[in-house]
Every structure is written in C-alpha cells, then in structure tokens.
Amino acid sequence: MATEKHLSDDWGGDAKNASPDGEFVRDTTYIEDRIVADLPAGSEPIAQDNGAFHWPVEPGRYRLMAARACPWAHRTIITRRLLGLEDAISLGLAGPTHDWRSWVFDLDPEEKDPATGLHRLQEAYFNRFPDYPRGITVPAIVETESKKVVTNDFPSIPVDFQTQWTEHHRAGAPDLYPEHLREEIDELATWLFHEVNNGVYRAGFAGSQEAYDQAYERLWKAMDWLEGHLGEHRYLVSDQVTLADVYLYPTLIRFDAVYVGHFKASRNRISELPNLYGYLRELFQIPGFGDTTDFTEIKEHYYITHSEVNPTRIVPGGPDLSGLIEPHGRERLGGAPFAEGTTLPGPVPAGEEVKNPESFQK
C-alpha cells in the first residue's frame, strides 16, 4: 500500500497564513493522488513519476468525506449528485464546526462516521501519513476498508468524477466537462479560484486595512465582470451548466448569508445584482445544487469556527433567503441547464438529505 507522501501547491483549501503586510495567503499544498479508470479494480496504487500515486476506480472502495459547510467540499457533493455516483462512492459528512484538529463526524451516532468508525477526519490522514504536516481539509477521499486518506486535491476530484468514473454515472448524466470546452473551463476555474472563491477569504482574513482594501477592490472587480457576463450568457461557459458553474455556485450561495457581513464583502448583496441573482436562483432550483445546501450549517461553520473574525461566536438569525425559490427568468437568454437527452437527478438518497432543509427561509 502507498505510504509515500506527495503534495501539490497549486490550489486552495482551509489552512490560512498571513503575509507581513497582512494579506491572507492560503496554504495550497495537497495530496496529489488520483483515482483513475485505466487500472484494474482491486489493484494496489501505482506510483507515478512525480511521486504521486494512481488508484483504481472501484465502486464501493472509496468514501467522499465532506462537510456541507465547506465551499470546496460542496462542489464535490454537487458533482457527485449531478453525475449519479451515489451508489459508487459513498458520502461521509462532518459537522459544521471544529477545533484546530479539524473536522469531526459529530452528526452521526456516537460521533463516528458509520462506514469507517472515524471520529475525526484527522485519523484518516494520520493512518496514512503519521506525521502529516498540513491542514486536515475537506473534501477528502478515504479508502473505506483501510481508513486511509487517498487524496484531498479538491480541484481534481470533480474532474475525475466526470472523466474517470464515467462507467458508473447514472443513465442520462450530464457532461459537465465537455472535451471541446475543457481549456476554457480550466482557464475560468483558475480565475474564479483566485479572484472570487478565494477572493472572499482574502478580504475576510486580511490582517491590515491596506490588505483588506486591496482584496475588496479585487473581489468586486471580478464580481462586476461576472454580473456583466451573466447579463449576456445564461451560464459561464457555453449555454449549458458545466463544472465552471459548479465552482462558482458555492461562493455565490454563501455570499449573502456569510461573506457580506462576516468577510466584509459588503458593497452589494447578490440579491441586489440582477444577473448574478437570477443565475443563482436558477442553479439553486436545479436538483444537485439547492438540495445539497444547508444554510444553518454554513452559518454555524463560519461564525463559530472563525473566532478570530467573530470572537463572540454569535450566529446571526438572517438573512431571509426565500427569494431563491422565486422565478429566475434566465430562459430569456436561451440554452438549457443540460443537453437534450440528459435527465435531472432523482430524489436525494435516503440518509443524504440536508439536516436543515428550510434554513434558507430563516
């Protein structure tokens, strides 16, 4: 079994640092292992030239460890549901709050993940890397039997769900990563990460007024571009939902509930931006998006866990987000969420329903 550690420094997660001038700097080092379709099921991981390992696609072998509170994990939950991978990759959900040791399965009986018996996700990391030096992040894919982490490389997980797990997609699953659009999706995903997904954190965790001012201006420059783009295009890339939309949604859906106040991204609410708000309402109403969103857990995570930003740990009662279920009017721009012949996901599997389904109305 693989025991060597290989880490990537290209993307983001939850660990945070500050530069001397107060700018938020994300620890972007991850386990680069991948799960791929060209290895026989049941085989051991194979070391690659870069030191990472490739693991075989194998239904039932892996468990996606996530948290509804975390935007980086949310994108993997959405992708898994849209593609219908529920029977192939099980889902473990940590609670919304944690201490410095990170995520705890305290939503489950006896505060243990029912499939692995893990209490803290940290245990899966230490089972493979006893001296693991980085943040214990979600999403993470864990080998269920060995209880060892396989990868936490969150940018690659949705892509691999689409491209490597194809044989196990539900009938009529969408193609969220069309081959002819991949370069455009990847380019936009990189921009979204730096300017928007991580942009709200750069403002929220700024350690000086100057760093905050710069982060705020940079974020809203990007948000203004999105508002303009979505006034002319129904979705971010092409006229159908792609992974680019999956990547933007977790940030937009947290914006009014958390980022406006908690992260001081306060120029406008999304509900005040007609194109972004219509776009967000449409996504929220598509199965896989709204039915994987729990505002209670989202707010508890940010307002309780980030005590350096919110020392009182008081969780606000608002805002009322019930407008998300109002008509969105995006049909005027043409296109459709998915290509002809694609079907929407069915009901949420038993046991995977959000704990607080009406939380958007509070």
GROMACS .gro file of C-alpha atoms in nm:
model
  362
    1MET     CA    1   0.000   0.000   0.000
    2ALA     CA    2   0.118   0.350  -0.075
    3THR     CA    3   0.281   0.525   0.217
    4GLU     CA    4   0.486   0.796   0.047
    5LYS     CA    5   0.353   1.149   0.069
    6HIS     CA    6   0.328   1.371  -0.238
    7LEU     CA    7   0.179   1.716  -0.215
    8SER     CA    8   0.064   1.979  -0.462
    9ASP     CA    9   0.094   2.356  -0.421
   10ASP     CA   10  -0.138   2.482  -0.694
   11TRP     CA   11  -0.476   2.540  -0.529
   12GLY     CA   12  -0.659   2.625  -0.211
   13GLY     CA   13  -0.823   2.475   0.094
   14ASP     CA   14  -0.886   2.584   0.451
   15ALA     CA   15  -0.542   2.642   0.601
   16LYS     CA   16  -0.451   3.009   0.629
   17ASN     CA   17  -0.149   3.227   0.686
   18ALA     CA   18  -0.074   3.598   0.669
   19SER     CA   19   0.200   3.777   0.481
   20PRO     CA   20   0.397   4.056   0.655
   21ASP     CA   21   0.166   4.319   0.505
   22GLY     CA   22  -0.145   4.146   0.635
   23GLU     CA   23  -0.253   3.981   0.311
   24PHE     CA   24  -0.427   3.644   0.353
   25VAL     CA   25  -0.216   3.367   0.200
   26ARG     CA   26  -0.376   3.026   0.157
   27ASP     CA   27  -0.178   2.710   0.223
   28THR     CA   28  -0.218   2.546  -0.117
   29THR     CA   29  -0.045   2.215  -0.063
   30TYR     CA   30  -0.242   1.897  -0.124
   31ILE     CA   31  -0.210   1.522  -0.169
   32GLU     CA   32  -0.192   1.482  -0.548
   33ASP     CA   33  -0.302   1.118  -0.574
   34ARG     CA   34  -0.572   1.045  -0.835
   35ILE     CA   35  -0.831   0.773  -0.885
   36VAL     CA   36  -0.818   0.663  -1.250
   37ALA     CA   37  -1.006   0.430  -1.481
   38ASP     CA   38  -0.710   0.261  -1.653
   39LEU     CA   39  -0.613   0.042  -1.356
   40PRO     CA   40  -0.788  -0.288  -1.280
   41ALA     CA   41  -1.029  -0.288  -0.988
   42GLY     CA   42  -0.875  -0.439  -0.678
   43SER     CA   43  -0.521  -0.338  -0.769
   44GLU     CA   44  -0.280  -0.157  -0.542
   45PRO     CA   45  -0.195   0.211  -0.601
   46ILE     CA   46   0.074   0.270  -0.861
   47ALA     CA   47   0.350   0.528  -0.804
   48GLN     CA   48   0.385   0.792  -1.075
   49ASP     CA   49   0.698   0.970  -1.194
   50ASN     CA   50   0.605   1.280  -0.992
   51GLY     CA   51   0.580   1.079  -0.670
   52ALA     CA   52   0.202   1.075  -0.653
   53PHE     CA   53   0.000   0.753  -0.672
   54HIS     CA   54  -0.279   0.644  -0.903
   55TRP     CA   55  -0.557   0.436  -0.751
   56PRO     CA   56  -0.810   0.227  -0.947
   57VAL     CA   57  -1.170   0.326  -1.000
   58GLU     CA   58  -1.365   0.074  -0.797
   59PRO     CA   59  -1.724   0.118  -0.676
   60GLY     CA   60  -1.760   0.075  -0.302
   61ARG     CA   61  -1.390   0.114  -0.228
   62TYR     CA   62  -1.390   0.486  -0.151
   63ARG     CA   63  -1.582   0.733   0.060
   64LEU     CA   64  -1.607   1.103  -0.012
   65MET     CA   65  -1.552   1.283   0.318
   66ALA     CA   66  -1.708   1.625   0.304
   67ALA     CA   67  -1.893   1.890   0.502
   68ARG     CA   68  -2.191   2.085   0.380
   69ALA     CA   69  -2.041   2.396   0.540
   70CYS     CA   70  -1.726   2.397   0.327
   71PRO     CA   71  -1.742   2.553  -0.023
   72TRP     CA   72  -1.452   2.341  -0.152
   73ALA     CA   73  -1.629   2.024  -0.040
   74HIS     CA   74  -1.966   2.147  -0.164
   75ARG     CA   75  -1.850   2.144  -0.525
   76THR     CA   76  -1.764   1.773  -0.498
   77ILE     CA   77  -2.100   1.692  -0.337
   78ILE     CA   78  -2.281   1.870  -0.621
   79THR     CA   79  -2.077   1.694  -0.890
   80ARG     CA   80  -2.130   1.353  -0.731
   81ARG     CA   81  -2.506   1.408  -0.723
   82LEU     CA   82  -2.538   1.551  -1.074
   83LEU     CA   83  -2.347   1.253  -1.216
   84GLY     CA   84  -2.535   0.996  -1.009
   85LEU     CA   85  -2.231   0.848  -0.837
   86GLU     CA   86  -2.409   0.788  -0.506
   87ASP     CA   87  -2.400   0.409  -0.541
   88ALA     CA   88  -2.035   0.404  -0.648
   89ILE     CA   89  -1.884   0.649  -0.395
   90SER     CA   90  -2.041   0.677  -0.052
   91LEU     CA   91  -2.064   1.007   0.135
   92GLY     CA   92  -1.946   1.086   0.486
   93LEU     CA   93  -2.045   1.422   0.630
   94ALA     CA   94  -1.864   1.602   0.908
   95GLY     CA   95  -2.039   1.859   1.121
   96PRO     CA   96  -2.005   2.232   1.056
   97THR     CA   97  -1.780   2.327   1.349
   98HIS     CA   98  -1.439   2.204   1.455
   99ASP     CA   99  -1.130   2.296   1.653
  100TRP     CA  100  -0.768   2.315   1.534
  101ARG     CA  101  -0.771   1.937   1.477
  102SER     CA  102  -1.038   1.995   1.213
  103TRP     CA  103  -1.346   1.809   1.101
  104VAL     CA  104  -1.549   1.582   1.332
  105PHE     CA  105  -1.823   1.336   1.238
  106ASP     CA  106  -2.047   1.467   1.514
  107LEU     CA  107  -2.366   1.449   1.307
  108ASP     CA  108  -2.357   1.070   1.330
  109PRO     CA  109  -2.446   0.843   1.623
  110GLU     CA  110  -2.165   0.826   1.882
  111GLU     CA  111  -1.991   1.097   1.676
  112LYS     CA  112  -1.839   0.838   1.444
  113ASP     CA  113  -1.865   0.805   1.068
  114PRO     CA  114  -2.081   0.493   1.024
  115ALA     CA  115  -1.879   0.346   0.736
  116THR     CA  116  -1.529   0.387   0.878
  117GLY     CA  117  -1.575   0.439   1.251
  118LEU     CA  118  -1.365   0.755   1.232
  119HIS     CA  119  -1.438   1.026   1.488
  120ARG     CA  120  -1.214   1.291   1.331
  121LEU     CA  121  -1.113   1.311   0.969
  122GLN     CA  122  -0.764   1.372   1.104
  123GLU     CA  123  -0.744   0.999   1.185
  124ALA     CA  124  -0.765   0.904   0.816
  125TYR     CA  125  -0.477   1.138   0.733
  126PHE     CA  126  -0.264   1.002   1.018
  127ASN     CA  127  -0.347   0.643   0.922
  128ARG     CA  128  -0.158   0.701   0.600
  129PHE     CA  129   0.082   0.981   0.695
  130PRO     CA  130   0.155   0.968   1.070
  131ASP     CA  131   0.344   1.298   1.052
  132TYR     CA  132   0.106   1.475   0.812
  133PRO     CA  133   0.216   1.841   0.837
  134ARG     CA  134  -0.069   2.025   0.667
  135GLY     CA  135  -0.428   2.120   0.737
  136ILE     CA  136  -0.684   1.839   0.759
  137THR     CA  137  -0.909   1.953   0.478
  138VAL     CA  138  -1.232   1.851   0.314
  139PRO     CA  139  -1.308   1.725   0.062
  140ALA     CA  140  -1.101   1.413   0.107
  141ILE     CA  141  -1.144   1.071  -0.045
  142VAL     CA  142  -1.077   0.789   0.200
  143GLU     CA  143  -1.032   0.420   0.128
  144THR     CA  144  -1.314   0.278   0.338
  145GLU     CA  145  -1.158  -0.053   0.443
  146SER     CA  146  -0.811   0.078   0.532
  147LYS     CA  147  -0.948   0.409   0.668
  148LYS     CA  148  -0.661   0.589   0.494
  149VAL     CA  149  -0.685   0.916   0.305
  150VAL     CA  150  -0.631   0.879  -0.070
  151THR     CA  151  -0.642   1.241  -0.183
  152ASN     CA  152  -0.759   1.583  -0.075
  153ASP     CA  153  -0.670   1.751  -0.405
  154PHE     CA  154  -1.004   1.928  -0.436
  155PRO     CA  155  -0.953   2.072  -0.788
  156SER     CA  156  -0.903   1.726  -0.938
  157ILE     CA  157  -1.186   1.545  -0.759
  158PRO     CA  158  -1.479   1.690  -0.961
  159VAL     CA  159  -1.284   1.650  -1.284
  160ASP     CA  160  -1.207   1.286  -1.206
  161PHE     CA  161  -1.570   1.221  -1.108
  162GLN     CA  162  -1.661   1.332  -1.461
  163THR     CA  163  -1.377   1.180  -1.663
  164GLN     CA  164  -1.265   0.871  -1.471
  165TRP     CA  165  -1.589   0.741  -1.317
  166THR     CA  166  -1.788   0.759  -1.643
  167GLU     CA  167  -1.879   0.390  -1.641
  168HIS     CA  168  -2.061   0.442  -1.313
  169HIS     CA  169  -2.256   0.758  -1.398
  170ARG     CA  170  -2.633   0.735  -1.387
  171ALA     CA  171  -2.816   0.700  -1.717
  172GLY     CA  172  -2.866   1.044  -1.866
  173ALA     CA  173  -2.597   1.209  -1.656
  174PRO     CA  174  -2.474   1.543  -1.793
  175ASP     CA  175  -2.130   1.607  -1.934
  176LEU     CA  176  -2.007   1.883  -1.707
  177TYR     CA  177  -1.663   1.890  -1.867
  178PRO     CA  178  -1.708   1.864  -2.246
  179GLU     CA  179  -1.378   1.793  -2.415
  180HIS     CA  180  -1.405   2.085  -2.657
  181LEU     CA  181  -1.463   2.326  -2.364
  182ARG     CA  182  -1.206   2.196  -2.119
  183GLU     CA  183  -0.941   2.457  -2.187
  184GLU     CA  184  -1.196   2.736  -2.141
  185ILE     CA  185  -1.341   2.577  -1.826
  186ASP     CA  186  -0.995   2.528  -1.676
  187GLU     CA  187  -0.891   2.885  -1.751
  188LEU     CA  188  -1.208   3.025  -1.599
  189ALA     CA  189  -1.181   2.791  -1.299
  190THR     CA  190  -0.834   2.924  -1.223
  191TRP     CA  191  -0.956   3.283  -1.248
  192LEU     CA  192  -1.260   3.209  -1.031
  193PHE     CA  193  -1.045   3.050  -0.765
  194HIS     CA  194  -0.804   3.338  -0.736
  195GLU     CA  195  -1.048   3.626  -0.778
  196VAL     CA  196  -1.378   3.502  -0.631
  197ASN     CA  197  -1.366   3.169  -0.445
  198ASN     CA  198  -1.051   3.270  -0.259
  199GLY     CA  199  -1.120   3.639  -0.306
  200VAL     CA  200  -1.382   3.646  -0.031
  201TYR     CA  201  -1.134   3.480   0.206
  202ARG     CA  202  -0.865   3.729   0.110
  203ALA     CA  203  -1.098   4.008   0.224
  204GLY     CA  204  -1.227   3.824   0.531
  205PHE     CA  205  -0.890   3.722   0.670
  206ALA     CA  206  -0.699   4.038   0.580
  207GLY     CA  207  -0.467   4.141   0.862
  208SER     CA  208  -0.442   4.511   0.777
  209GLN     CA  209  -0.663   4.783   0.636
  210GLU     CA  210  -0.445   4.811   0.327
  211ALA     CA  211  -0.462   4.438   0.260
  212TYR     CA  212  -0.839   4.443   0.307
  213ASP     CA  213  -0.887   4.742   0.077
  214GLN     CA  214  -0.687   4.574  -0.197
  215ALA     CA  215  -0.873   4.244  -0.154
  216TYR     CA  216  -1.210   4.421  -0.155
  217GLU     CA  217  -1.137   4.607  -0.477
  218ARG     CA  218  -1.001   4.296  -0.644
  219LEU     CA  219  -1.306   4.091  -0.543
  220TRP     CA  220  -1.559   4.344  -0.665
  221LYS     CA  221  -1.378   4.394  -0.994
  222ALA     CA  222  -1.432   4.023  -1.055
  223MET     CA  223  -1.792   4.031  -0.933
  224ASP     CA  224  -1.869   4.319  -1.169
  225TRP     CA  225  -1.727   4.119  -1.458
  226LEU     CA  226  -1.947   3.823  -1.364
  227GLU     CA  227  -2.256   4.045  -1.342
  228GLY     CA  228  -2.187   4.177  -1.691
  229HIS     CA  229  -2.105   3.837  -1.839
  230LEU     CA  230  -2.418   3.676  -1.696
  231GLY     CA  231  -2.629   3.954  -1.841
  232GLU     CA  232  -2.543   3.817  -2.186
  233HIS     CA  233  -2.482   3.447  -2.115
  234ARG     CA  234  -2.709   3.206  -1.927
  235TYR     CA  235  -2.413   3.014  -1.784
  236LEU     CA  236  -2.043   3.077  -1.750
  237VAL     CA  237  -1.926   2.860  -2.041
  238SER     CA  238  -2.150   2.767  -2.336
  239ASP     CA  239  -2.528   2.751  -2.299
  240GLN     CA  240  -2.532   2.464  -2.050
  241VAL     CA  241  -2.417   2.402  -1.694
  242THR     CA  242  -2.051   2.298  -1.670
  243LEU     CA  243  -1.801   2.249  -1.391
  244ALA     CA  244  -1.734   2.623  -1.405
  245ASP     CA  245  -2.085   2.684  -1.273
  246VAL     CA  246  -2.038   2.416  -1.008
  247TYR     CA  247  -1.724   2.601  -0.894
  248LEU     CA  248  -1.892   2.942  -0.870
  249TYR     CA  249  -2.214   2.831  -0.700
  250PRO     CA  250  -2.070   2.751  -0.353
  251THR     CA  251  -1.929   3.102  -0.326
  252LEU     CA  252  -2.241   3.278  -0.453
  253ILE     CA  253  -2.476   3.079  -0.231
  254ARG     CA  254  -2.272   3.173   0.078
  255PHE     CA  255  -2.237   3.536  -0.018
  256ASP     CA  256  -2.545   3.699   0.133
  257ALA     CA  257  -2.562   3.459   0.427
  258VAL     CA  258  -2.197   3.491   0.530
  259TYR     CA  259  -1.950   3.678   0.313
  260VAL     CA  260  -2.126   4.015   0.304
  261GLY     CA  261  -2.102   4.053   0.682
  262HIS     CA  262  -1.856   3.801   0.819
  263PHE     CA  263  -1.596   3.858   0.546
  264LYS     CA  264  -1.680   4.227   0.495
  265ALA     CA  265  -1.753   4.176   0.124
  266SER     CA  266  -2.022   4.433   0.180
  267ARG     CA  267  -2.058   4.651  -0.131
  268ASN     CA  268  -2.365   4.463  -0.252
  269ARG     CA  269  -2.564   4.154  -0.173
  270ILE     CA  270  -2.610   3.907  -0.456
  271SER     CA  271  -2.983   3.978  -0.429
  272GLU     CA  272  -2.905   4.335  -0.541
  273LEU     CA  273  -2.728   4.223  -0.860
  274PRO     CA  274  -2.999   4.115  -1.107
  275ASN     CA  275  -2.793   3.894  -1.336
  276LEU     CA  276  -2.598   3.714  -1.066
  277TYR     CA  277  -2.914   3.676  -0.857
  278GLY     CA  278  -3.117   3.529  -1.143
  279TYR     CA  279  -2.829   3.294  -1.224
  280LEU     CA  280  -2.801   3.189  -0.860
  281ARG     CA  281  -3.176   3.131  -0.832
  282GLU     CA  282  -3.170   2.907  -1.137
  283LEU     CA  283  -2.882   2.697  -1.007
  284PHE     CA  284  -3.038   2.674  -0.660
  285GLN     CA  285  -3.353   2.530  -0.816
  286ILE     CA  286  -3.169   2.259  -1.012
  287PRO     CA  287  -3.153   1.924  -0.826
  288GLY     CA  288  -2.798   1.881  -0.701
  289PHE     CA  289  -2.748   2.245  -0.608
  290GLY     CA  290  -3.016   2.368  -0.368
  291ASP     CA  291  -3.086   2.024  -0.224
  292THR     CA  292  -2.722   1.995  -0.114
  293THR     CA  293  -2.720   2.340   0.052
  294ASP     CA  294  -2.768   2.380   0.428
  295PHE     CA  295  -2.755   2.743   0.539
  296THR     CA  296  -2.769   2.656   0.907
  297GLU     CA  297  -2.451   2.450   0.882
  298ILE     CA  298  -2.288   2.711   0.658
  299LYS     CA  299  -2.350   2.994   0.905
  300GLU     CA  300  -2.251   2.786   1.208
  301HIS     CA  301  -1.921   2.696   1.044
  302TYR     CA  302  -1.811   3.048   0.961
  303TYR     CA  303  -1.945   3.236   1.263
  304ILE     CA  304  -1.841   2.977   1.522
  305THR     CA  305  -1.519   2.835   1.379
  306HIS     CA  306  -1.363   3.166   1.273
  307SER     CA  307  -1.329   3.307   1.624
  308GLU     CA  308  -1.053   3.542   1.510
  309VAL     CA  309  -1.313   3.714   1.287
  310ASN     CA  310  -1.616   3.668   1.516
  311PRO     CA  311  -1.488   3.643   1.878
  312THR     CA  312  -1.839   3.621   2.027
  313ARG     CA  313  -1.926   3.324   1.803
  314ILE     CA  314  -2.281   3.455   1.781
  315VAL     CA  315  -2.458   3.317   1.472
  316PRO     CA  316  -2.691   3.569   1.306
  317GLY     CA  317  -3.055   3.484   1.253
  318GLY     CA  318  -3.082   3.617   0.897
  319PRO     CA  319  -3.093   3.690   0.619
  320ASP     CA  320  -3.418   3.567   0.468
  321LEU     CA  321  -3.311   3.385   0.151
  322SER     CA  322  -3.655   3.262   0.046
  323GLY     CA  323  -3.626   3.464  -0.276
  324LEU     CA  324  -3.405   3.185  -0.406
  325ILE     CA  325  -3.715   2.986  -0.496
  326GLU     CA  326  -3.876   3.270  -0.693
  327PRO     CA  327  -3.881   3.253  -1.078
  328HIS     CA  328  -3.539   3.328  -1.222
  329GLY     CA  329  -3.622   3.436  -1.577
  330ARG     CA  330  -3.297   3.304  -1.723
  331GLU     CA  331  -3.481   3.132  -2.010
  332ARG     CA  332  -3.469   3.463  -2.198
  333LEU     CA  333  -3.101   3.403  -2.271
  334GLY     CA  334  -3.161   3.069  -2.446
  335GLY     CA  335  -2.993   2.741  -2.370
  336ALA     CA  336  -3.094   2.492  -2.103
  337PRO     CA  337  -2.925   2.352  -1.793
  338PHE     CA  338  -2.828   2.030  -1.970
  339ALA     CA  339  -2.810   1.893  -2.323
  340GLU     CA  340  -3.104   1.720  -2.488
  341GLY     CA  341  -3.129   1.363  -2.364
  342THR     CA  342  -2.986   1.449  -2.023
  343THR     CA  343  -3.204   1.382  -1.722
  344LEU     CA  344  -3.207   1.557  -1.386
  345PRO     CA  345  -3.102   1.371  -1.073
  346GLY     CA  346  -3.376   1.185  -0.892
  347PRO     CA  347  -3.466   1.221  -0.524
  348VAL     CA  348  -3.183   1.265  -0.277
  349PRO     CA  349  -3.082   0.919  -0.149
  350ALA     CA  350  -3.216   0.827   0.193
  351GLY     CA  351  -2.980   0.942   0.463
  352GLU     CA  352  -2.820   1.214   0.250
  353GLU     CA  353  -3.089   1.478   0.292
  354VAL     CA  354  -2.975   1.813   0.431
  355LYS     CA  355  -3.036   1.838   0.803
  356ASN     CA  356  -3.197   2.183   0.782
  357PRO     CA  357  -3.391   2.194   0.453
  358GLU     CA  358  -3.585   2.512   0.537
  359SER     CA  359  -3.282   2.704   0.659
  360PHE     CA  360  -3.292   2.945   0.362
  361GLN     CA  361  -3.620   3.087   0.492
  362LYS     CA  362  -3.484   3.191   0.831
   0.00000   0.00000   0.00000
